[in-house]
Amino acid sequence: DVKVTQSSRYLVKRTGEKVFLECVQDMDHENMFWYRQDPGLGLRLIYFSYDVKMKEKGDIPEGYSVSREKKERFSLILESASTNQTSMYLCASSLSFGSRGGYTFGSGTRLTVV
Amino acid sequence: DAKTTQPPSMDCAEGRAANLPCNHSTISGNEYVYWYRQIHSQGPQYIIHGLKNNETNEMASLIITEDRKSSTLILPHATLRDTAVYYCIVRGYGGSQGNLIFGKGTKLSVKP
């Protein structure tokens, strides 16, 4: 069964900490995405990557960075965590922008910044 | 802004068909209609997609009107496990057109 795996299900961090959220997919997908989900705001795209070492800003990139050193792994980095970054973070992957297939999502990481 | 309009909530009796509508009146010729669902505390799950023909898979059927301005997702025999938020998304291809833009979806409650 194909999978997108997020390293942590729940995470609690302190304000100002540097936080790494890891995502690994085993489907040899080209594209990977990071979303955050908040009540009343739905899913919002933070960053995406369509190839190793390539990245593009989504709708809300401020306060975040990403890293994609290997095809299967896409990391989201909170440079200095703040309480307004408390959220559910979802990673997804897809075969390519040219394909018609759907996205596969991970189970999410619920991050609380205190 | 989201390109789709869905009712915020719907109820369905267990064992009956659930018909979830979606309006996408500004859809362009190269955009597909996708449906995802999200069960509480899980990541979204892909259900089905289509361009202009009706589609069916093991999970659901997708009916797209001839003018492509609206569609309906059909769960033929809803179960309690189908209780979830259902998202209808239109998506183009190439560059950022390929990004999924989620609206607020329809919260489907399947009742015994």
PDB file of C-alpha atoms in Angstrom:
ATOM      1  CA  ASP A   1       0.000   0.000   0.000  1.00  0.00           C
ATOM      2  CA  VAL A   2       1.434   3.351  -1.018  1.00  0.00           C
ATOM      3  CA  LYS A   3       2.193   5.763   1.738  1.00  0.00           C
ATOM      4  CA  VAL A   4       3.024   9.245   2.835  1.00  0.00           C
ATOM      5  CA  THR A   5       4.491   9.113   6.310  1.00  0.00           C
ATOM      6  CA  GLN A   6       4.817  12.089   8.632  1.00  0.00           C
ATOM      7  CA  SER A   7       7.347  11.623  11.384  1.00  0.00           C
ATOM      8  CA  SER A   8       5.233  12.794  14.302  1.00  0.00           C
ATOM      9  CA  ARG A   9       1.512  12.664  14.996  1.00  0.00           C
ATOM     10  CA  TYR A  10       1.628  15.171  17.839  1.00  0.00           C
ATOM     11  CA  LEU A  11       4.326  17.697  18.691  1.00  0.00           C
ATOM     12  CA  VAL A  12       4.648  20.360  21.387  1.00  0.00           C
ATOM     13  CA  LYS A  13       7.345  23.019  21.006  1.00  0.00           C
ATOM     14  CA  ARG A  14       8.266  26.249  22.750  1.00  0.00           C
ATOM     15  CA  THR A  15       8.082  29.706  21.207  1.00  0.00           C
ATOM     16  CA  GLY A  16      11.315  30.538  19.413  1.00  0.00           C
ATOM     17  CA  GLU A  17      12.398  26.937  18.847  1.00  0.00           C
ATOM     18  CA  LYS A  18      13.442  25.729  15.416  1.00  0.00           C
ATOM     19  CA  VAL A  19      11.041  22.968  14.397  1.00  0.00           C
ATOM     20  CA  PHE A  20      11.473  20.305  11.723  1.00  0.00           C
ATOM     21  CA  LEU A  21       8.516  18.396  10.323  1.00  0.00           C
ATOM     22  CA  GLU A  22       9.503  15.434   8.184  1.00  0.00           C
ATOM     23  CA  CYS A  23       7.575  13.754   5.404  1.00  0.00           C
ATOM     24  CA  VAL A  24       8.549  10.653   3.423  1.00  0.00           C
ATOM     25  CA  GLN A  25       6.750   9.071   0.470  1.00  0.00           C
ATOM     26  CA  ASP A  26       7.427   5.646  -1.029  1.00  0.00           C
ATOM     27  CA  MET A  27       5.696   6.118  -4.389  1.00  0.00           C
ATOM     28  CA  ASP A  28       8.531   7.751  -6.373  1.00  0.00           C
ATOM     29  CA  HIS A  29       6.324  10.833  -6.763  1.00  0.00           C
ATOM     30  CA  GLU A  30       7.822  13.982  -8.239  1.00  0.00           C
ATOM     31  CA  ASN A  31       5.662  16.509  -6.406  1.00  0.00           C
ATOM     32  CA  MET A  32       5.402  17.047  -2.684  1.00  0.00           C
ATOM     33  CA  PHE A  33       3.370  19.593  -0.737  1.00  0.00           C
ATOM     34  CA  TRP A  34       2.983  21.043   2.732  1.00  0.00           C
ATOM     35  CA  TYR A  35      -0.400  22.362   3.880  1.00  0.00           C
ATOM     36  CA  ARG A  36      -1.649  23.634   7.183  1.00  0.00           C
ATOM     37  CA  GLN A  37      -5.234  23.196   8.289  1.00  0.00           C
ATOM     38  CA  ASP A  38      -7.031  25.467  10.730  1.00  0.00           C
ATOM     39  CA  PRO A  39     -10.690  25.520  11.789  1.00  0.00           C
ATOM     40  CA  GLY A  40     -12.730  27.773   9.540  1.00  0.00           C
ATOM     41  CA  LEU A  41      -9.833  28.336   7.134  1.00  0.00           C
ATOM     42  CA  GLY A  42      -9.566  24.929   5.495  1.00  0.00           C
ATOM     43  CA  LEU A  43      -6.305  23.688   3.990  1.00  0.00           C
ATOM     44  CA  ARG A  44      -3.792  26.303   2.915  1.00  0.00           C
ATOM     45  CA  LEU A  45      -0.709  25.574   0.835  1.00  0.00           C
ATOM     46  CA  ILE A  46       2.592  26.582   2.455  1.00  0.00           C
ATOM     47  CA  TYR A  47       5.227  25.291   0.009  1.00  0.00           C
ATOM     48  CA  PHE A  48       5.532  22.695  -2.699  1.00  0.00           C
ATOM     49  CA  SER A  49       8.325  21.010  -4.598  1.00  0.00           C
ATOM     50  CA  TYR A  50       8.227  19.507  -8.076  1.00  0.00           C
ATOM     51  CA  ASP A  51      11.749  18.086  -8.060  1.00  0.00           C
ATOM     52  CA  VAL A  52      14.730  17.453  -5.817  1.00  0.00           C
ATOM     53  CA  LYS A  53      16.208  20.727  -4.572  1.00  0.00           C
ATOM     54  CA  MET A  54      13.352  22.683  -6.184  1.00  0.00           C
ATOM     55  CA  LYS A  55      10.774  24.566  -4.151  1.00  0.00           C
ATOM     56  CA  GLU A  56       7.979  27.016  -4.753  1.00  0.00           C
ATOM     57  CA  LYS A  57       6.070  29.228  -2.346  1.00  0.00           C
ATOM     58  CA  GLY A  58       2.444  28.507  -1.793  1.00  0.00           C
ATOM     59  CA  ASP A  59      -0.147  30.879  -0.387  1.00  0.00           C
ATOM     60  CA  ILE A  60       1.269  31.293   3.139  1.00  0.00           C
ATOM     61  CA  PRO A  61       5.061  30.748   3.127  1.00  0.00           C
ATOM     62  CA  GLU A  62       5.953  33.401   5.725  1.00  0.00           C
ATOM     63  CA  GLY A  63       7.708  31.949   8.744  1.00  0.00           C
ATOM     64  CA  TYR A  64       8.424  28.645   7.013  1.00  0.00           C
ATOM     65  CA  SER A  65      11.113  27.142   4.826  1.00  0.00           C
ATOM     66  CA  VAL A  66      11.464  23.737   3.188  1.00  0.00           C
ATOM     67  CA  SER A  67      14.140  21.317   2.141  1.00  0.00           C
ATOM     68  CA  ARG A  68      14.090  18.551  -0.444  1.00  0.00           C
ATOM     69  CA  GLU A  69      17.484  16.878  -0.685  1.00  0.00           C
ATOM     70  CA  LYS A  70      16.106  13.511  -1.778  1.00  0.00           C
ATOM     71  CA  LYS A  71      13.100  12.708  -3.939  1.00  0.00           C
ATOM     72  CA  GLU A  72      11.282  10.817  -1.229  1.00  0.00           C
ATOM     73  CA  ARG A  73      11.713  13.320   1.595  1.00  0.00           C
ATOM     74  CA  PHE A  74      10.280  16.818   2.041  1.00  0.00           C
ATOM     75  CA  SER A  75      10.925  18.723   5.245  1.00  0.00           C
ATOM     76  CA  LEU A  76       9.065  21.742   6.592  1.00  0.00           C
ATOM     77  CA  ILE A  77      11.066  24.035   8.849  1.00  0.00           C
ATOM     78  CA  LEU A  78       9.702  26.590  11.269  1.00  0.00           C
ATOM     79  CA  GLU A  79      12.701  28.868  11.755  1.00  0.00           C
ATOM     80  CA  SER A  80      11.436  30.362  15.017  1.00  0.00           C
ATOM     81  CA  ALA A  81       8.164  28.845  16.137  1.00  0.00           C
ATOM     82  CA  SER A  82       5.380  31.163  17.208  1.00  0.00           C
ATOM     83  CA  THR A  83       2.019  30.483  18.809  1.00  0.00           C
ATOM     84  CA  ASN A  84       0.180  31.411  15.596  1.00  0.00           C
ATOM     85  CA  GLN A  85       1.861  28.422  13.956  1.00  0.00           C
ATOM     86  CA  THR A  86      -0.082  26.064  16.174  1.00  0.00           C
ATOM     87  CA  SER A  87      -1.944  24.007  13.593  1.00  0.00           C
ATOM     88  CA  MET A  88      -2.425  20.665  11.861  1.00  0.00           C
ATOM     89  CA  TYR A  89       0.273  20.210   9.208  1.00  0.00           C
ATOM     90  CA  LEU A  90      -0.400  17.894   6.278  1.00  0.00           C
ATOM     91  CA  CYS A  91       2.088  16.587   3.762  1.00  0.00           C
ATOM     92  CA  ALA A  92       0.999  15.291   0.351  1.00  0.00           C
ATOM     93  CA  SER A  93       2.585  13.913  -2.789  1.00  0.00           C
ATOM     94  CA  SER A  94       1.516  13.423  -6.396  1.00  0.00           C
ATOM     95  CA  LEU A  95       3.043  11.740  -9.418  1.00  0.00           C
ATOM     96  CA  SER A  96       3.572  14.852 -11.533  1.00  0.00           C
ATOM     97  CA  PHE A  97       1.721  17.963 -12.602  1.00  0.00           C
ATOM     98  CA  GLY A  98       1.110  16.341 -15.951  1.00  0.00           C
ATOM     99  CA  SER A  99      -0.625  13.325 -14.460  1.00  0.00           C
ATOM    100  CA  ARG A 100      -4.320  13.157 -13.723  1.00  0.00           C
ATOM    101  CA  GLY A 101      -3.947  11.155 -10.549  1.00  0.00           C
ATOM    102  CA  GLY A 102      -4.887  12.386  -7.127  1.00  0.00           C
ATOM    103  CA  TYR A 103      -2.754  13.486  -4.235  1.00  0.00           C
ATOM    104  CA  THR A 104      -1.863  11.127  -1.413  1.00  0.00           C
ATOM    105  CA  PHE A 105      -1.867  12.745   2.011  1.00  0.00           C
ATOM    106  CA  GLY A 106      -0.151  11.794   5.232  1.00  0.00           C
ATOM    107  CA  SER A 107      -2.039  11.500   8.502  1.00  0.00           C
ATOM    108  CA  GLY A 108      -0.927  14.918   9.681  1.00  0.00           C
ATOM    109  CA  THR A 109       1.148  16.385  12.492  1.00  0.00           C
ATOM    110  CA  ARG A 110      -0.689  18.371  15.112  1.00  0.00           C
ATOM    111  CA  LEU A 111       1.786  20.995  16.297  1.00  0.00           C
ATOM    112  CA  THR A 112       1.228  23.036  19.429  1.00  0.00           C
ATOM    113  CA  VAL A 113       3.539  25.976  20.128  1.00  0.00           C
ATOM    114  CA  VAL A 114       3.482  27.134  23.734  1.00  0.00           C
TER     115      VAL A 114
ATOM    116  CA  ASP B   1     -10.949  32.302  -3.762  1.00  0.00           C
ATOM    117  CA  ALA B   2     -12.313  28.788  -4.016  1.00  0.00           C
ATOM    118  CA  LYS B   3     -13.698  27.977  -7.443  1.00  0.00           C
ATOM    119  CA  THR B   4     -16.390  25.676  -6.125  1.00  0.00           C
ATOM    120  CA  THR B   5     -19.553  26.026  -4.046  1.00  0.00           C
ATOM    121  CA  GLN B   6     -20.826  23.232  -1.819  1.00  0.00           C
ATOM    122  CA  PRO B   7     -23.531  23.064   0.864  1.00  0.00           C
ATOM    123  CA  PRO B   8     -21.941  23.251   4.310  1.00  0.00           C
ATOM    124  CA  SER B   9     -23.639  20.123   5.625  1.00  0.00           C
ATOM    125  CA  MET B  10     -25.847  17.172   4.670  1.00  0.00           C
ATOM    126  CA  ASP B  11     -27.382  14.185   6.408  1.00  0.00           C
ATOM    127  CA  CYS B  12     -27.890  10.730   4.956  1.00  0.00           C
ATOM    128  CA  ALA B  13     -29.442   7.552   6.346  1.00  0.00           C
ATOM    129  CA  GLU B  14     -27.184   4.523   6.571  1.00  0.00           C
ATOM    130  CA  GLY B  15     -27.618   2.241   3.550  1.00  0.00           C
ATOM    131  CA  ARG B  16     -29.089   4.987   1.377  1.00  0.00           C
ATOM    132  CA  ALA B  17     -27.335   6.794  -1.437  1.00  0.00           C
ATOM    133  CA  ALA B  18     -25.575  10.035  -0.525  1.00  0.00           C
ATOM    134  CA  ASN B  19     -25.654  12.639  -3.294  1.00  0.00           C
ATOM    135  CA  LEU B  20     -23.250  15.528  -2.732  1.00  0.00           C
ATOM    136  CA  PRO B  21     -23.612  18.495  -5.105  1.00  0.00           C
ATOM    137  CA  CYS B  22     -20.939  20.916  -6.237  1.00  0.00           C
ATOM    138  CA  ASN B  23     -21.212  24.052  -8.319  1.00  0.00           C
ATOM    139  CA  HIS B  24     -18.221  25.082 -10.441  1.00  0.00           C
ATOM    140  CA  SER B  25     -19.762  27.496 -12.902  1.00  0.00           C
ATOM    141  CA  THR B  26     -16.455  29.160 -13.845  1.00  0.00           C
ATOM    142  CA  ILE B  27     -14.635  25.919 -14.697  1.00  0.00           C
ATOM    143  CA  SER B  28     -12.435  26.179 -17.755  1.00  0.00           C
ATOM    144  CA  GLY B  29     -12.017  23.631 -20.510  1.00  0.00           C
ATOM    145  CA  ASN B  30      -8.791  22.073 -19.215  1.00  0.00           C
ATOM    146  CA  GLU B  31      -9.819  21.806 -15.573  1.00  0.00           C
ATOM    147  CA  TYR B  32     -10.744  18.513 -13.972  1.00  0.00           C
ATOM    148  CA  VAL B  33     -13.169  18.039 -11.089  1.00  0.00           C
ATOM    149  CA  TYR B  34     -11.688  16.202  -8.103  1.00  0.00           C
ATOM    150  CA  TRP B  35     -13.340  14.916  -4.952  1.00  0.00           C
ATOM    151  CA  TYR B  36     -11.555  14.255  -1.678  1.00  0.00           C
ATOM    152  CA  ARG B  37     -12.842  13.470   1.771  1.00  0.00           C
ATOM    153  CA  GLN B  38     -11.407  13.980   5.218  1.00  0.00           C
ATOM    154  CA  ILE B  39     -12.416  11.817   8.115  1.00  0.00           C
ATOM    155  CA  HIS B  40     -11.930  13.466  11.484  1.00  0.00           C
ATOM    156  CA  SER B  41      -8.268  13.845  12.501  1.00  0.00           C
ATOM    157  CA  GLN B  42      -6.944  12.203   9.347  1.00  0.00           C
ATOM    158  CA  GLY B  43      -5.422  13.538   6.138  1.00  0.00           C
ATOM    159  CA  PRO B  44      -7.658  14.038   3.088  1.00  0.00           C
ATOM    160  CA  GLN B  45      -8.293  10.956   0.953  1.00  0.00           C
ATOM    161  CA  TYR B  46      -8.630  11.027  -2.825  1.00  0.00           C
ATOM    162  CA  ILE B  47     -11.981   9.645  -4.041  1.00  0.00           C
ATOM    163  CA  ILE B  48     -12.456  10.257  -7.763  1.00  0.00           C
ATOM    164  CA  HIS B  49     -11.925  12.754 -10.562  1.00  0.00           C
ATOM    165  CA  GLY B  50     -13.331  13.493 -14.021  1.00  0.00           C
ATOM    166  CA  LEU B  51     -13.232  15.884 -16.958  1.00  0.00           C
ATOM    167  CA  LYS B  52     -16.591  15.638 -18.692  1.00  0.00           C
ATOM    168  CA  ASN B  53     -17.680  12.010 -18.727  1.00  0.00           C
ATOM    169  CA  ASN B  54     -19.270  10.306 -15.767  1.00  0.00           C
ATOM    170  CA  GLU B  55     -16.827   8.232 -13.756  1.00  0.00           C
ATOM    171  CA  THR B  56     -17.200   5.323 -11.362  1.00  0.00           C
ATOM    172  CA  ASN B  57     -14.753   3.516  -9.115  1.00  0.00           C
ATOM    173  CA  GLU B  58     -14.965   1.253  -6.097  1.00  0.00           C
ATOM    174  CA  MET B  59     -15.667   4.177  -3.785  1.00  0.00           C
ATOM    175  CA  ALA B  60     -18.107   6.404  -5.652  1.00  0.00           C
ATOM    176  CA  SER B  61     -19.603   7.725  -8.873  1.00  0.00           C
ATOM    177  CA  LEU B  62     -19.112  11.186 -10.294  1.00  0.00           C
ATOM    178  CA  ILE B  63     -21.784  12.751 -12.466  1.00  0.00           C
ATOM    179  CA  ILE B  64     -20.771  15.900 -14.357  1.00  0.00           C
ATOM    180  CA  THR B  65     -23.418  17.962 -16.156  1.00  0.00           C
ATOM    181  CA  GLU B  66     -23.086  18.445 -19.889  1.00  0.00           C
ATOM    182  CA  ASP B  67     -22.160  22.116 -19.506  1.00  0.00           C
ATOM    183  CA  ARG B  68     -19.635  21.091 -16.766  1.00  0.00           C
ATOM    184  CA  LYS B  69     -20.886  23.805 -14.448  1.00  0.00           C
ATOM    185  CA  SER B  70     -21.858  21.395 -11.724  1.00  0.00           C
ATOM    186  CA  SER B  71     -21.277  17.841 -10.554  1.00  0.00           C
ATOM    187  CA  THR B  72     -22.580  15.315  -8.040  1.00  0.00           C
ATOM    188  CA  LEU B  73     -20.638  12.771  -6.045  1.00  0.00           C
ATOM    189  CA  ILE B  74     -22.676   9.672  -5.306  1.00  0.00           C
ATOM    190  CA  LEU B  75     -21.905   7.221  -2.520  1.00  0.00           C
ATOM    191  CA  PRO B  76     -24.298   4.431  -3.482  1.00  0.00           C
ATOM    192  CA  HIS B  77     -24.747   2.787  -0.069  1.00  0.00           C
ATOM    193  CA  ALA B  78     -23.529   5.129   2.649  1.00  0.00           C
ATOM    194  CA  THR B  79     -22.151   3.637   5.864  1.00  0.00           C
ATOM    195  CA  LEU B  80     -21.323   5.262   9.190  1.00  0.00           C
ATOM    196  CA  ARG B  81     -17.661   5.236   8.134  1.00  0.00           C
ATOM    197  CA  ASP B  82     -18.511   7.599   5.274  1.00  0.00           C
ATOM    198  CA  THR B  83     -19.153  10.388   7.777  1.00  0.00           C
ATOM    199  CA  ALA B  84     -16.563  12.993   6.759  1.00  0.00           C
ATOM    200  CA  VAL B  85     -16.019  16.382   5.146  1.00  0.00           C
ATOM    201  CA  TYR B  86     -16.176  16.081   1.360  1.00  0.00           C
ATOM    202  CA  TYR B  87     -14.257  18.530  -0.808  1.00  0.00           C
ATOM    203  CA  CYS B  88     -14.959  19.289  -4.469  1.00  0.00           C
ATOM    204  CA  ILE B  89     -11.961  20.852  -6.217  1.00  0.00           C
ATOM    205  CA  VAL B  90     -11.291  22.002  -9.763  1.00  0.00           C
ATOM    206  CA  ARG B  91      -7.736  21.680 -10.910  1.00  0.00           C
ATOM    207  CA  GLY B  92      -5.800  22.622 -13.988  1.00  0.00           C
ATOM    208  CA  TYR B  93      -2.374  21.383 -15.038  1.00  0.00           C
ATOM    209  CA  GLY B  94       1.054  22.849 -15.282  1.00  0.00           C
ATOM    210  CA  GLY B  95       2.918  24.849 -12.680  1.00  0.00           C
ATOM    211  CA  SER B  96       0.818  26.245  -9.886  1.00  0.00           C
ATOM    212  CA  GLN B  97      -2.359  25.305 -11.753  1.00  0.00           C
ATOM    213  CA  GLY B  98      -1.728  21.838 -10.466  1.00  0.00           C
ATOM    214  CA  ASN B  99      -2.053  22.867  -6.845  1.00  0.00           C
ATOM    215  CA  LEU B 100      -5.124  21.750  -4.981  1.00  0.00           C
ATOM    216  CA  ILE B 101      -7.144  24.611  -3.532  1.00  0.00           C
ATOM    217  CA  PHE B 102      -9.472  23.325  -0.846  1.00  0.00           C
ATOM    218  CA  GLY B 103     -12.693  25.133   0.000  1.00  0.00           C
ATOM    219  CA  LYS B 104     -14.748  24.452   3.122  1.00  0.00           C
ATOM    220  CA  GLY B 105     -16.411  21.308   1.803  1.00  0.00           C
ATOM    221  CA  THR B 106     -19.620  19.546   2.827  1.00  0.00           C
ATOM    222  CA  LYS B 107     -19.826  17.838   6.180  1.00  0.00           C
ATOM    223  CA  LEU B 108     -21.713  14.592   5.537  1.00  0.00           C
ATOM    224  CA  SER B 109     -23.265  12.909   8.553  1.00  0.00           C
ATOM    225  CA  VAL B 110     -24.439   9.341   7.987  1.00  0.00           C
ATOM    226  CA  LYS B 111     -26.993   8.384  10.601  1.00  0.00           C
ATOM    227  CA  PRO B 112     -28.143   4.897  11.684  1.00  0.00           C
TER     228      PRO B 112
END
